[in-house]
JSON list of C-alpha atoms in Angstrom, two decimals:
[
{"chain": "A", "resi": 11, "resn": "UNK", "atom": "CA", "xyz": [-3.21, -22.44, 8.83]},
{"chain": "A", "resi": 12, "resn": "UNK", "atom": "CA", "xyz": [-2.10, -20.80, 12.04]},
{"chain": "A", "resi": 13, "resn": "UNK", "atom": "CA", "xyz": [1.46, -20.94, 13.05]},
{"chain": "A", "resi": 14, "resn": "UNK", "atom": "CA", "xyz": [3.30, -19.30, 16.34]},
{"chain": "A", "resi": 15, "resn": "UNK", "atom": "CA", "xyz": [4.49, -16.57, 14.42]},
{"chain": "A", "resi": 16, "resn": "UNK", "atom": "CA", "xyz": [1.51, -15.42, 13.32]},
{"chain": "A", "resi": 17, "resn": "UNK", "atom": "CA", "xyz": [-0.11, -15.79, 16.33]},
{"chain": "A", "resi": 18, "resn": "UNK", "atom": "CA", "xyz": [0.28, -12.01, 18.07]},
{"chain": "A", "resi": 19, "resn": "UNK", "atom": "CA", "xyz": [-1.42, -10.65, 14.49]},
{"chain": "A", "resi": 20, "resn": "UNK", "atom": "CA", "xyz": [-4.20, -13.17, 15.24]},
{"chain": "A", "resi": 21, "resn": "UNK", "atom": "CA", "xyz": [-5.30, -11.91, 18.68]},
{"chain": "A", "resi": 22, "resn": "UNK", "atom": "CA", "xyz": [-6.55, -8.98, 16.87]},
{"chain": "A", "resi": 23, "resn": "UNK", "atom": "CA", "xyz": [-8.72, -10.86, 15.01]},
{"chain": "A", "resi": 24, "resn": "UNK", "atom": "CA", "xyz": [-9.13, -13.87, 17.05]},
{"chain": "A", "resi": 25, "resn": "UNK", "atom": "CA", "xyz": [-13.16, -14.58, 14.82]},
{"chain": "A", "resi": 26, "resn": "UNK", "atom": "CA", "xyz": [-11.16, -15.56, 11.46]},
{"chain": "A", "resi": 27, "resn": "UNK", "atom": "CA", "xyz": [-8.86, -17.77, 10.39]},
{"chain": "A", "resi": 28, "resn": "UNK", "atom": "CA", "xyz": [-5.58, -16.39, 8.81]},
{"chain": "A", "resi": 29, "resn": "UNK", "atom": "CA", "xyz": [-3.40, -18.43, 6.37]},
{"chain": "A", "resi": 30, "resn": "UNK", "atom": "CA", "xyz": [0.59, -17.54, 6.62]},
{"chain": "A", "resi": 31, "resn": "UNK", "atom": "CA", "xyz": [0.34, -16.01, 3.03]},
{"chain": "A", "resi": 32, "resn": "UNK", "atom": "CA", "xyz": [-2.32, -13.47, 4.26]},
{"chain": "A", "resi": 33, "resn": "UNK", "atom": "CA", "xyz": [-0.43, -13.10, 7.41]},
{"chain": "A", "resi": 34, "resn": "UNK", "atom": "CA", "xyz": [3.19, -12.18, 5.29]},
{"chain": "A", "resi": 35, "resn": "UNK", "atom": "CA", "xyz": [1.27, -9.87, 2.76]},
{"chain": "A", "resi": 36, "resn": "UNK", "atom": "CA", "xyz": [-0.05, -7.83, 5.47]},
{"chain": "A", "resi": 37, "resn": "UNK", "atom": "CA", "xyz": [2.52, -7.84, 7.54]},
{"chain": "A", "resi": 38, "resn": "UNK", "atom": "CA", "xyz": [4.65, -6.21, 4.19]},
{"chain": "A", "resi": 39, "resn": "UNK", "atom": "CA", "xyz": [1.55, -3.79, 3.70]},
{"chain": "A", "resi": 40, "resn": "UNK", "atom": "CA", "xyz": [0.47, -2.52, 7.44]},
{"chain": "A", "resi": 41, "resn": "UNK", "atom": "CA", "xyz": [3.73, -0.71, 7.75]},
{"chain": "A", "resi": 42, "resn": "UNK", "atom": "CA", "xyz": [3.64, 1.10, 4.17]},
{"chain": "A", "resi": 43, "resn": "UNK", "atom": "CA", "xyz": [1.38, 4.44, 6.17]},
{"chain": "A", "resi": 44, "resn": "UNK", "atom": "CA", "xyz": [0.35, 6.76, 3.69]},
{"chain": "A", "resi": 45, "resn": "UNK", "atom": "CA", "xyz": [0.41, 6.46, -0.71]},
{"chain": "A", "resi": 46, "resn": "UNK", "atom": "CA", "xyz": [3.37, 7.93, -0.41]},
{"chain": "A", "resi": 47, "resn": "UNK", "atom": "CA", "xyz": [4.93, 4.54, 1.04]},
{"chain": "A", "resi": 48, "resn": "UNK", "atom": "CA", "xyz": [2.50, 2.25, -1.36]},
{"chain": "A", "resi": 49, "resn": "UNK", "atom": "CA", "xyz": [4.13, -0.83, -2.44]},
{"chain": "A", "resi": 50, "resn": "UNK", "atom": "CA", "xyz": [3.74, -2.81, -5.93]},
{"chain": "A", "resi": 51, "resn": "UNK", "atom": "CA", "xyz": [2.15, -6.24, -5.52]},
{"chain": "A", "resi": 52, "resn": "UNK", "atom": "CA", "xyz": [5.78, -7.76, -7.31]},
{"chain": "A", "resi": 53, "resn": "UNK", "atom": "CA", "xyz": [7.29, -6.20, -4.36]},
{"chain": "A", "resi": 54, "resn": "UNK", "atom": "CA", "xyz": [5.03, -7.78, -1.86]},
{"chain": "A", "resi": 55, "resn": "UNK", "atom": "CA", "xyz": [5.55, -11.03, -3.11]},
{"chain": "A", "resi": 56, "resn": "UNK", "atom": "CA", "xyz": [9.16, -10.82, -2.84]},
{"chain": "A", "resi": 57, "resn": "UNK", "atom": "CA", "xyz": [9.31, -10.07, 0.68]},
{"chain": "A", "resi": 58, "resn": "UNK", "atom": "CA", "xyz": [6.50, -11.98, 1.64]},
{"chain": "A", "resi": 59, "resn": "UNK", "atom": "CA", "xyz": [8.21, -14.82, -0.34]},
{"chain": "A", "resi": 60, "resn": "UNK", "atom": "CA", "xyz": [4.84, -15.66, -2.13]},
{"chain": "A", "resi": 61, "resn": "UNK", "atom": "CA", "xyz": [5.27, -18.13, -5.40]},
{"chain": "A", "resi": 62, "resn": "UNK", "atom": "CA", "xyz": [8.61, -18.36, -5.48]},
{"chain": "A", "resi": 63, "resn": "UNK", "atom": "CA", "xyz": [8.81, -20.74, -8.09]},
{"chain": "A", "resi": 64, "resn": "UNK", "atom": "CA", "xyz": [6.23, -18.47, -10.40]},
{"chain": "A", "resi": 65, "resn": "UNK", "atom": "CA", "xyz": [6.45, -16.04, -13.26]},
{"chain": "A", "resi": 66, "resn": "UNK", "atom": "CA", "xyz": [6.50, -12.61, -11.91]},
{"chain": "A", "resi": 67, "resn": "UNK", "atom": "CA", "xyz": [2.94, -11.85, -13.00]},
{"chain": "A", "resi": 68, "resn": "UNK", "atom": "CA", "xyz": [1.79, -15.21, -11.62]},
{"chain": "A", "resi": 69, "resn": "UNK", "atom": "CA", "xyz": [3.54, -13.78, -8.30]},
{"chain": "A", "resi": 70, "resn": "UNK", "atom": "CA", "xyz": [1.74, -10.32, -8.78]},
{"chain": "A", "resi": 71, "resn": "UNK", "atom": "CA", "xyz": [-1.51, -12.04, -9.37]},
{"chain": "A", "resi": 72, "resn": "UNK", "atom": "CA", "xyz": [-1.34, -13.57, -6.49]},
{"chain": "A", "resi": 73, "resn": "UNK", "atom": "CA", "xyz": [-0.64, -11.21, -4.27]},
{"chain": "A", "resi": 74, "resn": "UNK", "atom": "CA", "xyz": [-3.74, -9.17, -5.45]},
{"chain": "A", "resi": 75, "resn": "UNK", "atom": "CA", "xyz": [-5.99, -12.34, -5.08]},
{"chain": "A", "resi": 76, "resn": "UNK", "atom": "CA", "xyz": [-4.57, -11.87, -1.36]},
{"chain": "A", "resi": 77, "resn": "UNK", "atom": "CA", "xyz": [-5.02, -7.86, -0.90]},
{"chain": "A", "resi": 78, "resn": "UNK", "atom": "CA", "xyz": [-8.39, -8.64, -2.04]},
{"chain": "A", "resi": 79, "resn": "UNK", "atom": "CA", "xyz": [-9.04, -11.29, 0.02]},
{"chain": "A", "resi": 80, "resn": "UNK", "atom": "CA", "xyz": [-7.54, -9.04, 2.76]},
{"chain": "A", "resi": 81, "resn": "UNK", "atom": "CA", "xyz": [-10.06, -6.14, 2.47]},
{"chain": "A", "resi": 82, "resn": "UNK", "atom": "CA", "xyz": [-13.32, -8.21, 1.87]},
{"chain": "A", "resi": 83, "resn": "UNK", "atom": "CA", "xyz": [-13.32, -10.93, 4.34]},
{"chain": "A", "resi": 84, "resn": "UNK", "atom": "CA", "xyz": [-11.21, -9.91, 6.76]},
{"chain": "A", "resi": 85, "resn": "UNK", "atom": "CA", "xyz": [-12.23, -6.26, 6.52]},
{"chain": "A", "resi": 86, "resn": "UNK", "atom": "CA", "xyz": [-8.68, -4.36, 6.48]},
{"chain": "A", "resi": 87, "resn": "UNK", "atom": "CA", "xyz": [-8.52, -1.24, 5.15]},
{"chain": "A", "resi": 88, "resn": "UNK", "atom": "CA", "xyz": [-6.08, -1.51, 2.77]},
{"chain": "A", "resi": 89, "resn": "UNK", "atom": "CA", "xyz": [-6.20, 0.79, 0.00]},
{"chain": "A", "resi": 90, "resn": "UNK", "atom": "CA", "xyz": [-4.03, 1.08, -3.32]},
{"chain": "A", "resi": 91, "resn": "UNK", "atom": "CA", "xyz": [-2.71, 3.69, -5.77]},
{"chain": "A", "resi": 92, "resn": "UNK", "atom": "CA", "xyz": [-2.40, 3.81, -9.62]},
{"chain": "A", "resi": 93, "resn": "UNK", "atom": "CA", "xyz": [-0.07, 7.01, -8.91]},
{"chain": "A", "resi": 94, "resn": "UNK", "atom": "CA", "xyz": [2.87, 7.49, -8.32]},
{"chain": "A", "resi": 95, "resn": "UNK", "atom": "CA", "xyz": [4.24, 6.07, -6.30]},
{"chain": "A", "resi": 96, "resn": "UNK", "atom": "CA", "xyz": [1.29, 2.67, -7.19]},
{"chain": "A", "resi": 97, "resn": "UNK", "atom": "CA", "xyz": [0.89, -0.23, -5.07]},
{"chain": "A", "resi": 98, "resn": "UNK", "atom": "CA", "xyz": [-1.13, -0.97, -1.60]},
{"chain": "A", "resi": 99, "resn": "UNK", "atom": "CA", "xyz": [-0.61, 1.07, 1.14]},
{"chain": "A", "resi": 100, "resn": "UNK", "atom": "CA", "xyz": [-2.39, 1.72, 4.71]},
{"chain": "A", "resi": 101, "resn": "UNK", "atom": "CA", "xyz": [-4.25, 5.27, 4.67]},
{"chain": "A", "resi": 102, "resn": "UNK", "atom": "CA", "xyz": [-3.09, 7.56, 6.78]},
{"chain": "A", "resi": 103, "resn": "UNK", "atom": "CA", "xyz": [-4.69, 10.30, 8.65]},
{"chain": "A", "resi": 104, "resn": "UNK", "atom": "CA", "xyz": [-8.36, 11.52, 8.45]},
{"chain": "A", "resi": 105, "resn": "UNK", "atom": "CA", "xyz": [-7.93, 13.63, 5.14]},
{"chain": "A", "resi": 106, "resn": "UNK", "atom": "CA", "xyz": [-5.95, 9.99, 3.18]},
{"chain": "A", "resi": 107, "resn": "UNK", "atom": "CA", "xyz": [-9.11, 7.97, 4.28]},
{"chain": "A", "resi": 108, "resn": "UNK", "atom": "CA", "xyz": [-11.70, 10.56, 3.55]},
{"chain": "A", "resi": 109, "resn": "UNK", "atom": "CA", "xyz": [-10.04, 11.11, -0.16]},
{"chain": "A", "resi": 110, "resn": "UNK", "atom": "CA", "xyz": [-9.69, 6.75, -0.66]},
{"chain": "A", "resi": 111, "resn": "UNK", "atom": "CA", "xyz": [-13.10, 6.09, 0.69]},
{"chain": "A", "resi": 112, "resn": "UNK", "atom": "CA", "xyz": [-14.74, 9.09, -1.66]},
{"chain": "A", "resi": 113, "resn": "UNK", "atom": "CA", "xyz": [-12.68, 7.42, -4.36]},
{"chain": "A", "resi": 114, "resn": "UNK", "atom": "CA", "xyz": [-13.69, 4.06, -4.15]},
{"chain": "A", "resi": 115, "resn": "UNK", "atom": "CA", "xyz": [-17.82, 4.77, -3.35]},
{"chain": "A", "resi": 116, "resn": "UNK", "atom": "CA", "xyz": [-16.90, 6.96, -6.96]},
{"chain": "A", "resi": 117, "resn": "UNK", "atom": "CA", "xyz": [-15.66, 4.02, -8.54]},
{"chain": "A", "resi": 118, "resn": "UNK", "atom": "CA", "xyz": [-18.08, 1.85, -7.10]},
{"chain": "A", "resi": 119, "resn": "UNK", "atom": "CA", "xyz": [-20.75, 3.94, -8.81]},
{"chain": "A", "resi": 120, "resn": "UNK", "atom": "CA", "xyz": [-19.19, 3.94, -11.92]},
{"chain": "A", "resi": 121, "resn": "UNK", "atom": "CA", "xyz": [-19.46, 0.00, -12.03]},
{"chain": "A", "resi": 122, "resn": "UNK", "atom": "CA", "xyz": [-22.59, -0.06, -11.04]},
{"chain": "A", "resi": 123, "resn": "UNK", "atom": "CA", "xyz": [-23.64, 2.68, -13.72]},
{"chain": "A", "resi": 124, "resn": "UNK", "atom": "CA", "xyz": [-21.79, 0.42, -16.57]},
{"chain": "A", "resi": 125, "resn": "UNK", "atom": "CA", "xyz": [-23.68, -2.56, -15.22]},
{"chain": "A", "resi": 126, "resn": "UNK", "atom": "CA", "xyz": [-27.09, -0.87, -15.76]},
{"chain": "A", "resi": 127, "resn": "UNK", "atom": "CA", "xyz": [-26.04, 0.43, -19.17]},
{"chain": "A", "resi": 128, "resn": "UNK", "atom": "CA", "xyz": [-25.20, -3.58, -20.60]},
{"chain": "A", "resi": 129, "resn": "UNK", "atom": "CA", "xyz": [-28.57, -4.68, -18.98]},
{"chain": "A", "resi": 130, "resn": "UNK", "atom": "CA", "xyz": [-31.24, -1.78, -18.26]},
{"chain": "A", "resi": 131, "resn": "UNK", "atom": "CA", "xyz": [-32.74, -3.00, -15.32]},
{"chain": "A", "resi": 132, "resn": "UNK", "atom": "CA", "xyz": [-35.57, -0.94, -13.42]},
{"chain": "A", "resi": 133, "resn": "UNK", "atom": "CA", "xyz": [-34.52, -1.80, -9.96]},
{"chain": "A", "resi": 134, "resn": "UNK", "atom": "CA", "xyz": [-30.77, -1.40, -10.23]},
{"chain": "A", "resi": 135, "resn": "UNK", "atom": "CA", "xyz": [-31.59, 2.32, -11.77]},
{"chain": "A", "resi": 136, "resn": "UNK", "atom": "CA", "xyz": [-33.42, 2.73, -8.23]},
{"chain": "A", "resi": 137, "resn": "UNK", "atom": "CA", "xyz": [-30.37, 1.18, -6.03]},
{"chain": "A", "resi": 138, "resn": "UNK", "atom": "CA", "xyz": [-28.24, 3.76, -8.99]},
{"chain": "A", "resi": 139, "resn": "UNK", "atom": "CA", "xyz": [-30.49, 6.94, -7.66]},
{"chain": "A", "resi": 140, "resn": "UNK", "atom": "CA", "xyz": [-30.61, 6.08, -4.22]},
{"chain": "A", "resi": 141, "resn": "UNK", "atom": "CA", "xyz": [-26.62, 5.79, -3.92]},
{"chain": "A", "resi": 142, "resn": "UNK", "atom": "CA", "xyz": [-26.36, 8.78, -5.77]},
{"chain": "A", "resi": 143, "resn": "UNK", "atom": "CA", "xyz": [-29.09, 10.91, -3.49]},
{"chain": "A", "resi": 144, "resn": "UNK", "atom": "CA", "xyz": [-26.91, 9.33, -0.59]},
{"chain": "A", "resi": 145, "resn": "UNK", "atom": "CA", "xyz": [-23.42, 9.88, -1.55]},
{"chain": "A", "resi": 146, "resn": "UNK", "atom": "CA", "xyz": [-22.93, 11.66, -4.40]},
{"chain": "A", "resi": 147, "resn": "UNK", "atom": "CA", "xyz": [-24.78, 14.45, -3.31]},
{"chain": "A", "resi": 148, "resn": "UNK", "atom": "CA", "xyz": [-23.26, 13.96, 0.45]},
{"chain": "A", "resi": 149, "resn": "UNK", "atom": "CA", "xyz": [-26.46, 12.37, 2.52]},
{"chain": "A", "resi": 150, "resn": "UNK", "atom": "CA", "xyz": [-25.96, 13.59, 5.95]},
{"chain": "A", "resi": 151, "resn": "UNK", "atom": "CA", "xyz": [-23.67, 10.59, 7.13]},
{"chain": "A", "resi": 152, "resn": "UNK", "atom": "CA", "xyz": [-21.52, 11.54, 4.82]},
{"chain": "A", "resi": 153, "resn": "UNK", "atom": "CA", "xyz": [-20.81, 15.09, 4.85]},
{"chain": "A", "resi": 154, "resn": "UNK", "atom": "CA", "xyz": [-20.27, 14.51, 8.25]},
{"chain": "A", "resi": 155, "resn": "UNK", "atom": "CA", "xyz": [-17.43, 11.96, 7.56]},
{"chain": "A", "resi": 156, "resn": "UNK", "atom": "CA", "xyz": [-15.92, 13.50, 4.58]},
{"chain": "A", "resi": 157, "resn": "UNK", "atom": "CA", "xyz": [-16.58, 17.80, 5.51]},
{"chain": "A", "resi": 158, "resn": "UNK", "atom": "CA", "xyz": [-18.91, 19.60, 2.92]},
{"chain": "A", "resi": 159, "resn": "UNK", "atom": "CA", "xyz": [-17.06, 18.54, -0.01]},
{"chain": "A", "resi": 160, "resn": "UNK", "atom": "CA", "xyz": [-18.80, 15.34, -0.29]},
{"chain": "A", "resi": 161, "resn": "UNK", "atom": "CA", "xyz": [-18.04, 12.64, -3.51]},
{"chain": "A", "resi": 162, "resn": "UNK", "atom": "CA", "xyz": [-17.35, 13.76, -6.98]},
{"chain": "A", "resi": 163, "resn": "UNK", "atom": "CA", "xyz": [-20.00, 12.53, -9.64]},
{"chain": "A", "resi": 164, "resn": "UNK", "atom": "CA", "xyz": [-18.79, 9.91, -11.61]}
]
């Protein structure tokens, strides 16, 4: 649902649609620069005035249903903390976004290593080596984007 006060956020990305919660969440998130700043999804809720008449982890549940929603189809980078300080925050500065995107291609090796040990499967082991050959060991792509240091094994 597009409104007039969501409409200057909306000329960025004039190709989807934006509801007014997604609007208010990121609106409370793209000013939090840096995990120092991250917010807690409770927090976001509040001042986004998300499920007011909720439970507080109803609230919080909905606001990461929203982050998420926020990173995969609309393609924000958003990233979040289990730090201190924990919440979402916007990364700032080559070194942040170089340490959250080596983080989460990490993580998302991890998963897909747990995945193949539950169901051994021949051609996920091959997608497993190939993302490992490419980014764990720092393909050329990414050592250019993240220095020498590349990703830590998971």
């Amino acid at each position: 649902m597009e409104t007039s006060a969501n409409n200057s956020l909306l000329e960025h990305w004039p190709e989807t649609e934006w509801t007014d919660e997604e609007v208010a969440v990121y609106r409370t998130i793209r000013v939090r620069n840096g995990q120092e700043n991250a917010i807690q999804a409770l927090e976001i809720a509040e001042a986004a005035r998300i499920g007011q008449d909720n439970t507080p982890t109803a609230r919080a549940r909905r606001v990461r249903e929203i982050v998420s929603h926020l990173i995969e189809y609309h393609r924000l980078g958003i990233a979040s903390s289990c730090g201190k300080p924990s919440g979402y925050y916007m990364p700032w500065g080559a070194e942040e976004i170089n340490k959250c995107h080596r983080w989460l291609l990490g993580l998302g090796l991890k998963i897909l290593k747990h995945a193949w040990a539950v169901k051994k499967n021949s051609r996920l082991k091959a997608i497993l080596g190939q993302l490992e050959m490419e980014f764990v060991k720092g393909g050329p792509d990414e050592r250019e984007e993240a220095g020498d240091e590349g990703i830590p094994s998971v």
